[in-house]
mmCIF file of C-alpha atoms in Angstrom:
data_model
loop_
_atom_site.group_PDB
_atom_site.id
_atom_site.type_symbol
_atom_site.label_atom_id
_atom_site.label_comp_id
_atom_site.label_asym_id
_atom_site.label_seq_id
_atom_site.Cartn_x
_atom_site.Cartn_y
_atom_site.Cartn_z
ATOM 1 C CA MET A 299 41.786 -55.392 -202.894
ATOM 2 C CA ILE A 300 41.676 -58.174 -205.398
ATOM 3 C CA GLU A 301 45.342 -59.020 -204.849
ATOM 4 C CA LYS A 302 44.615 -60.266 -201.391
ATOM 5 C CA GLU A 303 42.132 -62.815 -202.888
ATOM 6 C CA LEU A 304 44.603 -64.440 -205.164
ATOM 7 C CA GLU A 305 45.471 -68.042 -204.256
ATOM 8 C CA LYS A 306 48.644 -68.190 -206.287
ATOM 9 C CA PRO A 307 51.238 -65.556 -207.054
ATOM 10 C CA LEU A 308 50.980 -63.747 -210.346
ATOM 11 C CA LYS A 309 53.647 -64.329 -212.933
ATOM 12 C CA SER A 310 52.389 -63.144 -216.207
ATOM 13 C CA LEU A 311 49.774 -60.500 -217.167
ATOM 14 C CA MET A 312 48.032 -59.286 -220.265
ATOM 15 C CA GLY A 313 46.960 -55.679 -220.514
ATOM 16 C CA PHE A 314 44.266 -54.109 -222.611
ATOM 17 C CA ASP A 315 43.553 -50.571 -223.743
ATOM 18 C CA PHE A 316 39.962 -50.844 -224.790
ATOM 19 C CA GLY A 317 38.552 -48.707 -227.706
ATOM 20 C CA SER A 318 35.587 -48.976 -230.040
ATOM 21 C CA LYS A 319 37.798 -49.334 -233.145
ATOM 22 C CA SER A 320 41.110 -50.641 -231.749
ATOM 23 C CA ILE A 321 42.159 -52.596 -228.728
ATOM 24 C CA GLY A 322 45.816 -52.286 -227.630
ATOM 25 C CA ILE A 323 47.350 -55.373 -226.005
ATOM 26 C CA ALA A 324 50.523 -55.663 -223.954
ATOM 27 C CA THR A 325 52.207 -58.506 -221.849
ATOM 28 C CA GLY A 326 53.791 -58.030 -218.430
ATOM 29 C CA GLN A 327 55.825 -59.993 -216.106
ATOM 30 C CA MET A 328 55.601 -59.621 -212.313
ATOM 31 C CA ILE A 329 59.161 -60.838 -211.861
ATOM 32 C CA THR A 330 60.626 -57.791 -213.570
ATOM 33 C CA MET A 331 57.452 -55.524 -212.979
ATOM 34 C CA THR A 332 57.705 -54.582 -216.553
ATOM 35 C CA ALA A 333 55.321 -54.521 -219.569
ATOM 36 C CA GLN A 334 55.967 -54.705 -223.387
ATOM 37 C CA PRO A 335 53.545 -53.500 -226.057
ATOM 38 C CA LEU A 336 52.408 -56.490 -228.111
ATOM 39 C CA LEU A 337 49.997 -55.275 -230.719
ATOM 40 C CA ALA A 338 46.589 -53.668 -231.342
ATOM 41 C CA ILE A 339 43.650 -55.563 -232.829
ATOM 42 C CA LYS A 340 40.818 -54.081 -234.711
ATOM 43 C CA ALA A 341 37.353 -53.938 -233.183
ATOM 44 C CA GLN A 342 33.938 -53.133 -234.607
ATOM 45 C CA ASN A 343 31.980 -50.979 -232.205
ATOM 46 C CA GLY A 344 34.197 -52.382 -229.346
ATOM 47 C CA ILE A 345 33.790 -55.969 -230.332
ATOM 48 C CA PRO A 346 37.054 -57.746 -231.285
ATOM 49 C CA ASN A 347 37.548 -60.947 -233.227
ATOM 50 C CA TRP A 348 37.242 -63.270 -230.190
ATOM 51 C CA ASP A 349 39.145 -66.042 -231.981
ATOM 52 C CA ASN A 350 42.169 -63.821 -232.339
ATOM 53 C CA LEU A 351 41.980 -62.947 -228.653
ATOM 54 C CA GLU A 352 41.724 -66.714 -227.734
ATOM 55 C CA GLN A 353 44.837 -67.381 -229.718
ATOM 56 C CA LEU A 354 46.794 -64.708 -227.944
ATOM 57 C CA ILE A 355 45.591 -65.674 -224.503
ATOM 58 C CA LYS A 356 46.477 -69.364 -225.232
ATOM 59 C CA GLU A 357 49.904 -68.349 -226.516
ATOM 60 C CA TRP A 358 50.760 -66.058 -223.565
ATOM 61 C CA GLN A 359 48.842 -67.850 -220.893
ATOM 62 C CA PRO A 360 48.403 -64.835 -218.571
ATOM 63 C CA ASP A 361 47.494 -65.431 -214.935
ATOM 64 C CA MET A 362 45.399 -62.153 -215.018
ATOM 65 C CA LEU A 363 44.040 -59.718 -217.513
ATOM 66 C CA ILE A 364 44.301 -55.972 -216.673
ATOM 67 C CA ILE A 365 41.752 -53.810 -218.528
ATOM 68 C CA GLY A 366 42.146 -50.080 -218.753
ATOM 69 C CA LEU A 367 39.220 -48.167 -217.205
ATOM 70 C CA PRO A 368 38.514 -44.910 -219.105
ATOM 71 C CA LEU A 369 37.443 -42.275 -216.614
ATOM 72 C CA ASN A 370 36.942 -38.607 -216.834
ATOM 73 C CA MET A 371 39.651 -36.379 -215.352
ATOM 74 C CA ASP A 372 37.584 -35.920 -212.274
ATOM 75 C CA GLY A 373 37.150 -39.687 -211.747
ATOM 76 C CA THR A 374 33.567 -39.941 -212.991
ATOM 77 C CA GLU A 375 32.511 -42.540 -215.527
ATOM 78 C CA GLN A 376 31.690 -41.840 -219.111
ATOM 79 C CA TYR A 377 30.033 -43.876 -221.769
ATOM 80 C CA ILE A 378 33.124 -45.763 -222.757
ATOM 81 C CA THR A 379 33.710 -46.754 -219.124
ATOM 82 C CA GLN A 380 30.624 -49.053 -219.184
ATOM 83 C CA ARG A 381 31.815 -50.538 -222.473
ATOM 84 C CA ALA A 382 35.241 -51.301 -221.095
ATOM 85 C CA LYS A 383 33.615 -52.923 -218.010
ATOM 86 C CA LYS A 384 31.435 -54.998 -220.381
ATOM 87 C CA PHE A 385 34.517 -55.990 -222.388
ATOM 88 C CA ALA A 386 36.286 -57.048 -219.200
ATOM 89 C CA ASN A 387 33.338 -59.213 -218.185
ATOM 90 C CA ARG A 388 33.225 -60.878 -221.569
ATOM 91 C CA LEU A 389 36.986 -61.650 -221.305
ATOM 92 C CA HIS A 390 36.379 -63.300 -218.017
ATOM 93 C CA GLY A 391 33.298 -65.164 -219.143
ATOM 94 C CA ARG A 392 34.905 -66.421 -222.358
ATOM 95 C CA PHE A 393 38.351 -67.351 -221.114
ATOM 96 C CA GLY A 394 37.842 -67.870 -217.289
ATOM 97 C CA VAL A 395 41.024 -65.666 -216.572
ATOM 98 C CA LYS A 396 40.990 -63.298 -213.509
ATOM 99 C CA ILE A 397 40.474 -59.750 -214.440
ATOM 100 C CA ALA A 398 41.208 -56.385 -212.801
ATOM 101 C CA LEU A 399 40.320 -52.900 -213.919
ATOM 102 C CA GLN A 400 42.931 -50.047 -213.840
ATOM 103 C CA ASP A 401 42.425 -46.372 -214.192
ATOM 104 C CA GLU A 402 43.817 -45.398 -217.532
ATOM 105 C CA ARG A 403 43.606 -41.620 -217.315
ATOM 106 C CA LEU A 404 46.381 -39.901 -219.364
ATOM 107 C CA THR A 405 47.905 -43.237 -220.675
ATOM 108 C CA THR A 406 47.176 -42.407 -224.310
ATOM 109 C CA ALA A 407 48.771 -38.900 -223.902
ATOM 110 C CA SER A 408 51.886 -40.601 -222.177
ATOM 111 C CA ALA A 409 52.023 -43.284 -224.987
ATOM 112 C CA LYS A 410 51.968 -40.556 -227.674
ATOM 113 C CA GLU A 411 54.660 -38.569 -225.901
ATOM 114 C CA PHE A 412 56.872 -41.617 -225.419
ATOM 115 C CA ILE A 413 56.451 -42.754 -229.054
ATOM 116 C CA PHE A 414 57.060 -39.203 -230.435
ATOM 117 C CA GLU A 415 60.371 -39.002 -228.454
ATOM 118 C CA LEU A 416 61.559 -42.223 -230.039
ATOM 119 C CA GLY A 417 60.508 -41.544 -233.613
ATOM 120 C CA GLY A 418 58.754 -38.240 -234.190
ATOM 121 C CA TYR A 419 55.460 -37.749 -235.894
ATOM 122 C CA LYS A 420 55.931 -40.574 -238.375
ATOM 123 C CA ALA A 421 56.088 -43.054 -235.416
ATOM 124 C CA LEU A 422 52.752 -42.072 -233.980
ATOM 125 C CA ASP A 423 50.886 -45.089 -235.514
ATOM 126 C CA LYS A 424 47.450 -45.714 -233.941
ATOM 127 C CA GLY A 425 48.112 -49.452 -233.325
ATOM 128 C CA LYS A 426 51.475 -48.579 -231.664
ATOM 129 C CA ILE A 427 49.837 -45.841 -229.466
ATOM 130 C CA ASP A 428 47.189 -48.397 -228.273
ATOM 131 C CA SER A 429 49.677 -51.214 -227.431
ATOM 132 C CA VAL A 430 52.016 -48.702 -225.743
ATOM 133 C CA SER A 431 48.953 -47.525 -223.767
ATOM 134 C CA ALA A 432 48.187 -51.036 -222.800
ATOM 135 C CA ALA A 433 51.723 -51.461 -221.515
ATOM 136 C CA LEU A 434 51.426 -48.254 -219.436
ATOM 137 C CA ILE A 435 48.112 -49.490 -218.044
ATOM 138 C CA LEU A 436 49.844 -52.789 -217.006
ATOM 139 C CA GLU A 437 52.851 -51.007 -215.431
ATOM 140 C CA SER A 438 50.478 -48.670 -213.541
ATOM 141 C CA TRP A 439 48.657 -51.721 -212.116
ATOM 142 C CA MET A 440 51.902 -53.514 -211.201
ATOM 143 C CA SER A 441 53.188 -50.388 -209.335
ATOM 144 C CA GLN A 442 50.154 -50.658 -207.084
ATOM 145 C CA TYR A 443 50.376 -54.434 -206.577
ATOM 146 C CA VAL A 444 50.537 -55.708 -203.026
ATOM 147 C CA ILE A 445 52.239 -59.056 -202.631
ATOM 148 C CA PRO A 446 49.909 -61.413 -200.835
ATOM 149 C CA SER A 447 51.034 -62.318 -197.298
#
């Protein structure tokens, strides 16, 4: 696992819910093992404004970026899976931050359910759904994290 290869303990994380029109972003802390939705940024055909992402990464200074990996329910890859992997590779190439991919099956459905419970249909804003999905992806990754020995 990638966790065994880390030379220093992780403290802060940034999670991404990749989409072709919108990318949800969340931050997380390993100390509390919790994540908070941050925002969603617009993308054109899966390509974000890289300057905006650079600003966020500089501001939050995450030790690792966790990118949601969209898979079919049977675990097979789909077209968007390859695009999410490409996005992850571009993040690593541009910013030099370690990355990890996390299975994101059902996170959007869970995010919608969570937001609906808090505020009904009016609260189901696309940006909010994407950023909550990013937080769920982060929390899912953290729940599987093994502390290096």
